[in-house]
PDB file of C-alpha atoms and ligand atoms in Angstrom:
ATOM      1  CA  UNK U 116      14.236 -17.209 -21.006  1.00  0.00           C
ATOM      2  CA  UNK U 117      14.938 -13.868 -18.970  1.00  0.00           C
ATOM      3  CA  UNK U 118      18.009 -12.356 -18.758  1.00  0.00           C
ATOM      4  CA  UNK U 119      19.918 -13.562 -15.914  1.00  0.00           C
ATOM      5  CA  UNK U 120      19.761 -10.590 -13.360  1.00  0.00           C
ATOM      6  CA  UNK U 121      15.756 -11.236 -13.999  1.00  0.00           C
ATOM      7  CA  UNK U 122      13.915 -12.863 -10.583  1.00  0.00           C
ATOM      8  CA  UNK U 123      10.310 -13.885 -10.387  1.00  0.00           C
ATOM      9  CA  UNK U 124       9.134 -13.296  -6.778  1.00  0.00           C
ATOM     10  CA  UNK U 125       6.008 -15.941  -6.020  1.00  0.00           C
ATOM     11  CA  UNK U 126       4.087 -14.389  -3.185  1.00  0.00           C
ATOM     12  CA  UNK U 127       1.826 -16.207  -0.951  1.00  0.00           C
ATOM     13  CA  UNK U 128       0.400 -19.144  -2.939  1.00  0.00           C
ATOM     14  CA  UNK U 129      -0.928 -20.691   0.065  1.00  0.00           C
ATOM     15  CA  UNK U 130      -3.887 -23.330   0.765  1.00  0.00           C
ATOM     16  CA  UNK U 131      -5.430 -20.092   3.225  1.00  0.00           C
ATOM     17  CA  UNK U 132      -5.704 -17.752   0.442  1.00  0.00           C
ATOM     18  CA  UNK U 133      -7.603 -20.592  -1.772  1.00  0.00           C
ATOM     19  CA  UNK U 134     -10.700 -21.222  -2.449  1.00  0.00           C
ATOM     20  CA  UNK U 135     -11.864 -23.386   0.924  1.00  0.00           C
ATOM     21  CA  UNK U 136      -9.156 -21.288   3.121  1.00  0.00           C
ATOM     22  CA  UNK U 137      -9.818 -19.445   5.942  1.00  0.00           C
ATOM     23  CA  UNK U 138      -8.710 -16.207   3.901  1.00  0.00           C
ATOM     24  CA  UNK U 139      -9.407 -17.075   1.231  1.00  0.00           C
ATOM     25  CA  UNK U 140      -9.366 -14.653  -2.036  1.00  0.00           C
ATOM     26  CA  UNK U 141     -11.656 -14.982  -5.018  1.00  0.00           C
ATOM     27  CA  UNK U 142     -10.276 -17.326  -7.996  1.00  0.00           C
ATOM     28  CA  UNK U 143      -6.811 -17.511  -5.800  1.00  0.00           C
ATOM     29  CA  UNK U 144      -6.171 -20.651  -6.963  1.00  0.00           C
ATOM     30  CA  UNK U 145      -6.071 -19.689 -10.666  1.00  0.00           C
ATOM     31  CA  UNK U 146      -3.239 -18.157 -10.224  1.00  0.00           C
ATOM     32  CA  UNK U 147      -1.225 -21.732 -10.330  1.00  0.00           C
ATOM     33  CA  UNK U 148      -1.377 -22.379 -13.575  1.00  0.00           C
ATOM     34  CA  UNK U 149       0.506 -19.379 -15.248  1.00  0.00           C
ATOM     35  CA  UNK U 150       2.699 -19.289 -12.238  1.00  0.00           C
ATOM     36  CA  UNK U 151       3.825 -22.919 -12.978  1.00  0.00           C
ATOM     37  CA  UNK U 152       4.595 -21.845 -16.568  1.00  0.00           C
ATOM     38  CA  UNK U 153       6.398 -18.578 -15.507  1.00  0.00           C
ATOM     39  CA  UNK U 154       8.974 -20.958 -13.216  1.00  0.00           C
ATOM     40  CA  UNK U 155      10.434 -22.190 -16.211  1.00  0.00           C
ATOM     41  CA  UNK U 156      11.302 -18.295 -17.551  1.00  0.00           C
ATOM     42  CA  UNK U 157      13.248 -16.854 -14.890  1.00  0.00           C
ATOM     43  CA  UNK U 158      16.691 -17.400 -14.090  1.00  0.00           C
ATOM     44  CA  UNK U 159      16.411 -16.672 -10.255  1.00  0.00           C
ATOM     45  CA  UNK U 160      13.226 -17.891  -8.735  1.00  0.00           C
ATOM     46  CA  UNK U 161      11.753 -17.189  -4.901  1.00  0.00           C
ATOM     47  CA  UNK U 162       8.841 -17.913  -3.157  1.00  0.00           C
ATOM     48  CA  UNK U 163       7.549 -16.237   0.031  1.00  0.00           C
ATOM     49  CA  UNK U 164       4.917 -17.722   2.556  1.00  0.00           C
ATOM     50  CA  UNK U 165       3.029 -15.947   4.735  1.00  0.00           C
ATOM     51  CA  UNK U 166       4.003 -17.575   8.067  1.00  0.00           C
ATOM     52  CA  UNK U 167       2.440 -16.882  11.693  1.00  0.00           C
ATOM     53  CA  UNK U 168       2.780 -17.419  15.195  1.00  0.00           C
ATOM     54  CA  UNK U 169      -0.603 -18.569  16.519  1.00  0.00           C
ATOM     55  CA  UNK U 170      -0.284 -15.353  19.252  1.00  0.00           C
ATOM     56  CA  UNK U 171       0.017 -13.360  16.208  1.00  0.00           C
ATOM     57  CA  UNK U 172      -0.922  -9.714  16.383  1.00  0.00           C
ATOM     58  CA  UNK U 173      -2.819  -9.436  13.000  1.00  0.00           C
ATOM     59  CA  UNK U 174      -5.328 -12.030  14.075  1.00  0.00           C
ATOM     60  CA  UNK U 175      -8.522 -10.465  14.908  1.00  0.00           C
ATOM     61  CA  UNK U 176      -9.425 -13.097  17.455  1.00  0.00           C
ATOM     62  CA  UNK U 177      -6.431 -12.309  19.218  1.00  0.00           C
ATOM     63  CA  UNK U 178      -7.727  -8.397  20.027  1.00  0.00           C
ATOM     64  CA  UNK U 179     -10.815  -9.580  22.370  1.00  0.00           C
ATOM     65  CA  UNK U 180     -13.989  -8.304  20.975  1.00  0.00           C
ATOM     66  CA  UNK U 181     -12.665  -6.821  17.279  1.00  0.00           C
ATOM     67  CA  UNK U 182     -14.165  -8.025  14.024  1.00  0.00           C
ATOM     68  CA  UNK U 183     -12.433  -9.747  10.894  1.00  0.00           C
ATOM     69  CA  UNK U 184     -11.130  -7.085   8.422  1.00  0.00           C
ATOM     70  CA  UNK U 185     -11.731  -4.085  11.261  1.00  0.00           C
ATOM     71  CA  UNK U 186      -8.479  -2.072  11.305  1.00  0.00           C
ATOM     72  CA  UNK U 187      -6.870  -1.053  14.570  1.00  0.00           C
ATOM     73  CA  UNK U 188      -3.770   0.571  14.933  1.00  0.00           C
ATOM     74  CA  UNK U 189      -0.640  -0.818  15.945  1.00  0.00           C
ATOM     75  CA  UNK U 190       2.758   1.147  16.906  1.00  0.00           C
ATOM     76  CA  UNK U 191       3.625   1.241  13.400  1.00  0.00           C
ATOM     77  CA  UNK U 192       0.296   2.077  11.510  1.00  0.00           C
ATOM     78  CA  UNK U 193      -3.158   0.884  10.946  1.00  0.00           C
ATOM     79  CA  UNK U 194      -3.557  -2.617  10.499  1.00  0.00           C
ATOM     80  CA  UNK U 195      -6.684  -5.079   9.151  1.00  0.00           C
ATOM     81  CA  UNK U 196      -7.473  -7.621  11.823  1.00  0.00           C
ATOM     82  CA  UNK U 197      -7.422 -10.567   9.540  1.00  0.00           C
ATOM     83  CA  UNK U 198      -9.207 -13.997   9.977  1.00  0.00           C
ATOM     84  CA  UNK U 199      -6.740 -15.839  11.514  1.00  0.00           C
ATOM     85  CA  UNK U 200      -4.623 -17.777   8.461  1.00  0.00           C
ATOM     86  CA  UNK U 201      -1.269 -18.998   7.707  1.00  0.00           C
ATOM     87  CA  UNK U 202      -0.739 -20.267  10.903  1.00  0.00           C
ATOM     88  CA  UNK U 203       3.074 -22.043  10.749  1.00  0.00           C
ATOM     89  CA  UNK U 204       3.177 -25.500  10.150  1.00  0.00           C
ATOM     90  CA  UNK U 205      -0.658 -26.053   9.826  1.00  0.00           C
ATOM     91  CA  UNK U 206      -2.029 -27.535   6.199  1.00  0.00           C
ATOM     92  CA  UNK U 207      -3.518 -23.646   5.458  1.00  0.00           C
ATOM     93  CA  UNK U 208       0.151 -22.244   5.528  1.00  0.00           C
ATOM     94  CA  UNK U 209       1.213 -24.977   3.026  1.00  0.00           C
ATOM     95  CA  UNK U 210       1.829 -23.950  -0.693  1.00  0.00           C
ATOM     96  CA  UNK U 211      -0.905 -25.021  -3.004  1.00  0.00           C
ATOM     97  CA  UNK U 212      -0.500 -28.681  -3.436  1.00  0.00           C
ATOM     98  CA  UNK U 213      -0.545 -27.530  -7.550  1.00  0.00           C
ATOM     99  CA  UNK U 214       2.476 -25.370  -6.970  1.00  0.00           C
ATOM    100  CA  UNK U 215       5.669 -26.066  -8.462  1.00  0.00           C
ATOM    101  CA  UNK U 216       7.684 -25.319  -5.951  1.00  0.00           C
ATOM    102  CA  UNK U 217      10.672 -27.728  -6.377  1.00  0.00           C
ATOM    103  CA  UNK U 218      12.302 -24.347  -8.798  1.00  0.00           C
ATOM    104  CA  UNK U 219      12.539 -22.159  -6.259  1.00  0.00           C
ATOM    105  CA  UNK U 220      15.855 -21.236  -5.706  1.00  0.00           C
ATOM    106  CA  UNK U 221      14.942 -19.558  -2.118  1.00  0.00           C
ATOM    107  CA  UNK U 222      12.015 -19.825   0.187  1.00  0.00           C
ATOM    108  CA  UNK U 223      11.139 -16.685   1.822  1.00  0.00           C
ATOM    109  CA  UNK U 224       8.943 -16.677   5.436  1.00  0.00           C
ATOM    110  CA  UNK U 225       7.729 -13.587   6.985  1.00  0.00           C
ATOM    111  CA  UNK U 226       5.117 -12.553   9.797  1.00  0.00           C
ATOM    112  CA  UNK U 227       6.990 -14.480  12.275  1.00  0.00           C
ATOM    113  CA  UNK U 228       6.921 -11.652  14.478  1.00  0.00           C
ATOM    114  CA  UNK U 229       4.246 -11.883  17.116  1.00  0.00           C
ATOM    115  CA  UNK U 230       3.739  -7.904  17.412  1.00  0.00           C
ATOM    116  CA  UNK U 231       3.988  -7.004  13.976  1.00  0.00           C
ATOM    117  CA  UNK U 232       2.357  -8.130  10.463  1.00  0.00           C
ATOM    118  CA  UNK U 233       4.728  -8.574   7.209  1.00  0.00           C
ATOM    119  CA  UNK U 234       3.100  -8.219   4.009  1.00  0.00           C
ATOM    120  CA  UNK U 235       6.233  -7.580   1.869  1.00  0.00           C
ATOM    121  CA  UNK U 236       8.777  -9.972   0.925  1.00  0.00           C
ATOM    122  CA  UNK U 237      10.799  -7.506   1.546  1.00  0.00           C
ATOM    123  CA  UNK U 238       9.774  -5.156   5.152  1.00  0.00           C
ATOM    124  CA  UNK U 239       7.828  -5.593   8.011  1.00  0.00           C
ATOM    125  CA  UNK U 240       4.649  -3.140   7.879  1.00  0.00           C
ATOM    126  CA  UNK U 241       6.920  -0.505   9.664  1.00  0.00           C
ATOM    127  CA  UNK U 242       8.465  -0.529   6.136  1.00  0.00           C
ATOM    128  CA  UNK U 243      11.921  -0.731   8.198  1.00  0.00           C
ATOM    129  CA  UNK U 244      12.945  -3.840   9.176  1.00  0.00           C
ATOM    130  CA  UNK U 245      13.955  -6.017   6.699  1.00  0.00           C
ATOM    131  CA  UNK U 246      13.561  -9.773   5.681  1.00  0.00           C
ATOM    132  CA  UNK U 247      16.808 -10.409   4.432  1.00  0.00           C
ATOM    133  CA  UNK U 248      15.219 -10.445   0.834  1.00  0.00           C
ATOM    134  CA  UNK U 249      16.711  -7.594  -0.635  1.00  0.00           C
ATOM    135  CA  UNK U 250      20.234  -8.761   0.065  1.00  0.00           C
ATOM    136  CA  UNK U 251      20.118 -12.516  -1.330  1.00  0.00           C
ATOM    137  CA  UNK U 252      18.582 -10.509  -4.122  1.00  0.00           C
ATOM    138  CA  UNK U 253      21.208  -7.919  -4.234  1.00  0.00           C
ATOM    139  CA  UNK U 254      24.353 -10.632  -3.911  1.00  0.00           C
ATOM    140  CA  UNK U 255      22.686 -12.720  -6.867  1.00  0.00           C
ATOM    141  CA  UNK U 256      23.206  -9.725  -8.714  1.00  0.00           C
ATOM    142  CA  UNK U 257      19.260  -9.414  -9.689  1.00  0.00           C
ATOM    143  CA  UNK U 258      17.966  -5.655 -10.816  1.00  0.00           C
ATOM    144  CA  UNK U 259      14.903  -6.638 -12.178  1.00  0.00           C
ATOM    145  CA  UNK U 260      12.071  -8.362 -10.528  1.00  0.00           C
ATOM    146  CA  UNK U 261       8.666  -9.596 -12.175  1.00  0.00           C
ATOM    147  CA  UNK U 262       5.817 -10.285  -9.311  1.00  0.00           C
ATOM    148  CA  UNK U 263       2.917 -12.532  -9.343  1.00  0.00           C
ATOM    149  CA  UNK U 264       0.417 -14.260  -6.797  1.00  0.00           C
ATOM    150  CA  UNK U 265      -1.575 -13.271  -3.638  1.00  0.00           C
ATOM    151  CA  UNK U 266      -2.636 -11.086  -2.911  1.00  0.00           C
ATOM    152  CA  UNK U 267      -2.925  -7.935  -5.426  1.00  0.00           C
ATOM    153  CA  UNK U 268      -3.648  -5.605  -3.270  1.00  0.00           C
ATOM    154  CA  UNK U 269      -1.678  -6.668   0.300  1.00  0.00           C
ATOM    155  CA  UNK U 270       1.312  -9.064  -0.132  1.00  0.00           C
ATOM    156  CA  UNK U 271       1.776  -8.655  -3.941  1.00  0.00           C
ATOM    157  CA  UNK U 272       1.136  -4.360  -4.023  1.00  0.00           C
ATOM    158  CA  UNK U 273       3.472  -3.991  -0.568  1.00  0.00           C
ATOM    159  CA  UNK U 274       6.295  -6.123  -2.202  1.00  0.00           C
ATOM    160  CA  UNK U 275       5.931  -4.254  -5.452  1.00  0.00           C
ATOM    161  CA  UNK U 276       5.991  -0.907  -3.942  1.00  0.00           C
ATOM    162  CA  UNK U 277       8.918  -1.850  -1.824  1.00  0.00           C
ATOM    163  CA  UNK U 278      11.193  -3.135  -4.504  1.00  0.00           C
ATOM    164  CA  UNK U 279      10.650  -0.085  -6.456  1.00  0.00           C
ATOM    165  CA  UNK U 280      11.864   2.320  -3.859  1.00  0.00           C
ATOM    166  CA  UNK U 281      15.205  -0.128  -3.070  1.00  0.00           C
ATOM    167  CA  UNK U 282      15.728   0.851  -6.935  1.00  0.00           C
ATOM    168  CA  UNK U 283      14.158  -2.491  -8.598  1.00  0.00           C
ATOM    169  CA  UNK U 284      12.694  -2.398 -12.134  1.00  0.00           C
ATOM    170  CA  UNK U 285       9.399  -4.382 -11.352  1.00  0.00           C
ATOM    171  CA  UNK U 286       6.573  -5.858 -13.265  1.00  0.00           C
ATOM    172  CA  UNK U 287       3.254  -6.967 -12.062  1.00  0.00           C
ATOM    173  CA  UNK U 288       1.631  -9.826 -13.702  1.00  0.00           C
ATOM    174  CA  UNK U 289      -2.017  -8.934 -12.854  1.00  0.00           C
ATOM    175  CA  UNK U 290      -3.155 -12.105 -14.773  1.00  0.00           C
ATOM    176  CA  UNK U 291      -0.848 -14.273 -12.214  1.00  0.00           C
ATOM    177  CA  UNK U 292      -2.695 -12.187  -9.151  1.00  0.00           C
ATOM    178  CA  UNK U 293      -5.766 -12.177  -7.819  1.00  0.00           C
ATOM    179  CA  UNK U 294      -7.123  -9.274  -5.214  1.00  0.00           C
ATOM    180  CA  UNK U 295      -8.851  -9.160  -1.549  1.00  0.00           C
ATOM    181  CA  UNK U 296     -10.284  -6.001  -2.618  1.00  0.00           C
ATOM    182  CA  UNK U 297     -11.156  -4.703   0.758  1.00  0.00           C
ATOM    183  CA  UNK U 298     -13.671  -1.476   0.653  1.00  0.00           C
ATOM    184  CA  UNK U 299     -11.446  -0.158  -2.969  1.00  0.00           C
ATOM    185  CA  UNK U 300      -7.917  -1.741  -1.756  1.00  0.00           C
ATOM    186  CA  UNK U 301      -7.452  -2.651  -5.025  1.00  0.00           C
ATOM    187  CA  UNK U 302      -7.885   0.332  -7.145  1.00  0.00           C
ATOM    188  CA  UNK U 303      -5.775   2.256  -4.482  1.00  0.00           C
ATOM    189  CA  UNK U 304      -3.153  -0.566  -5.061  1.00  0.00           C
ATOM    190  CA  UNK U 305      -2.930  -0.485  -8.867  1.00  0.00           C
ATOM    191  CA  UNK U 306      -3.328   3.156  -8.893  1.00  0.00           C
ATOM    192  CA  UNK U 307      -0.399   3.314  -6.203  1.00  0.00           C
ATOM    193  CA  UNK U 308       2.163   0.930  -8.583  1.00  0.00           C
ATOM    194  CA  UNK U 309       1.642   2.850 -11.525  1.00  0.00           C
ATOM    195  CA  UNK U 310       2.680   6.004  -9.771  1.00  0.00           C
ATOM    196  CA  UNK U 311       5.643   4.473  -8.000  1.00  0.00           C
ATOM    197  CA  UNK U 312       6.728   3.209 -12.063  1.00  0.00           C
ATOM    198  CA  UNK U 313       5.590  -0.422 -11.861  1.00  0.00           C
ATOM    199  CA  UNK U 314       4.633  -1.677 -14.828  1.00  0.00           C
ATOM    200  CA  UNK U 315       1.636  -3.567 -14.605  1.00  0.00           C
ATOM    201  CA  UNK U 316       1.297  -6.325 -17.403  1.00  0.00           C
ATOM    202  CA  UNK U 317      -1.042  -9.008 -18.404  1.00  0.00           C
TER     203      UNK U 317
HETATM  204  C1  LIG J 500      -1.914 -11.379   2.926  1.00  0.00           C
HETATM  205  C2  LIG J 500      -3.436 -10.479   4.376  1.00  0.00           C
HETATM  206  C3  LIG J 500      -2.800 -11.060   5.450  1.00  0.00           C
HETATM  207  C4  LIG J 500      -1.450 -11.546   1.515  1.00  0.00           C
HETATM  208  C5  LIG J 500      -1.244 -11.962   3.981  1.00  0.00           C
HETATM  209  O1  LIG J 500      -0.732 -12.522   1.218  1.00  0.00           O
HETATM  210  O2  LIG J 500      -1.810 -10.678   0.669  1.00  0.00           O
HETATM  211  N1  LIG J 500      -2.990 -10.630   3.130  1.00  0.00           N
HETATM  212  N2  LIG J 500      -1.699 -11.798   5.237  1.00  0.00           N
HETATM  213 ZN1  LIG J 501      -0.873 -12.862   6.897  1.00  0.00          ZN
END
């Protein structure tokens, strides 16, 4: 067992990012498996889902004419149009039906916002507004947070690199992720955790 101030942070283990979803990532649902075991380690357990207006702004069918995974930029940055996914309420925003989810202690939604994408548990991708995350974190009295799920190199990378700079020790369990990799988003991902002092494990 962890030490009490010791949270595992489930991102994103959603029927969309499955095998058979409509974005979905290589092997995603392999990821179950040694998630379900990790549940039982941690003290403090959350999960986040990825949750979407259907109007939302990171859909590329909703920007007339763009292609899936084209970036465009927004008023906060350059954003990948994404096949639309994760719409609320519909089966492909569900958790994996082989989750374990009765552990978690909190259930985290983000990307509720029609003009702007979330892939941290933690910010909106102007890296400013928050989700509320940090503070239920903060008042549990957690320092240390160990990461796993989807995806590597978006939800799991952006959470990772978020905690760290609120002051979080964080792990990575790579062998409890799987990646998008979008034209090298992965490499840049790992290679951007390791400098920010995540340690990457398994
Ligand atoms: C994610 C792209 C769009 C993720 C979510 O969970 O990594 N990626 N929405
Ligand atoms: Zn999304």
């Amino acid at each position: 067992m962890q030490a009490p101030d010791h949270a595992l942070i489930v991102i994103d283990v959603q029927n969309d990012f499955c095998p058979g979803g409509a974005l979905a990532v290589a092997e995603g649902d392999a990821v179950v498996a040694p998630i379900n075991a990790l549940l039982g380690e941690f003290a403090v357990r959350v999960l986040t889902q990825d949750w979407h207006p259907a109007d939302h702004a990171s859909f590329a069918d909703n920007h007339p004419g763009a292609a899936p995974f084209s970036v465009t930029q927004m008023p906060y940055g350059p954003q990948v149009l994404w096949p639309r996914h994760c719409v609320q309420g519909t089966a492909g925003s569900d958790f994996h039906p082989g989750l374990r989810t009765d552990p978690a202690d909190l259930v985290i939604r983000k990307g509720f916002r029609p003009e702007i994408d979330s892939y941290s548990a933690f910010f909106e991708n102007d890296r400013t507004t928050p989700t509320g995350l940090e503070g239920y974190l903060r008042s549990r009295g957690v320092t240390r947070l160990t990461l796993a799920g989807l995806a590597t190199d978006f939800c799991v990378a952006y959470s990772a690199l978020d905690a760290a700079r609120l002051g979080f020790a964080v792990s990575v369990r790579l062998d409890a992720c799987r990646a998008i990799d979008l034209d090298g988003s992965l490499a840049t991902a790992l290679a951007e955790m390791r400098a920010a002092g995540v340690t990457l494990l398994g």
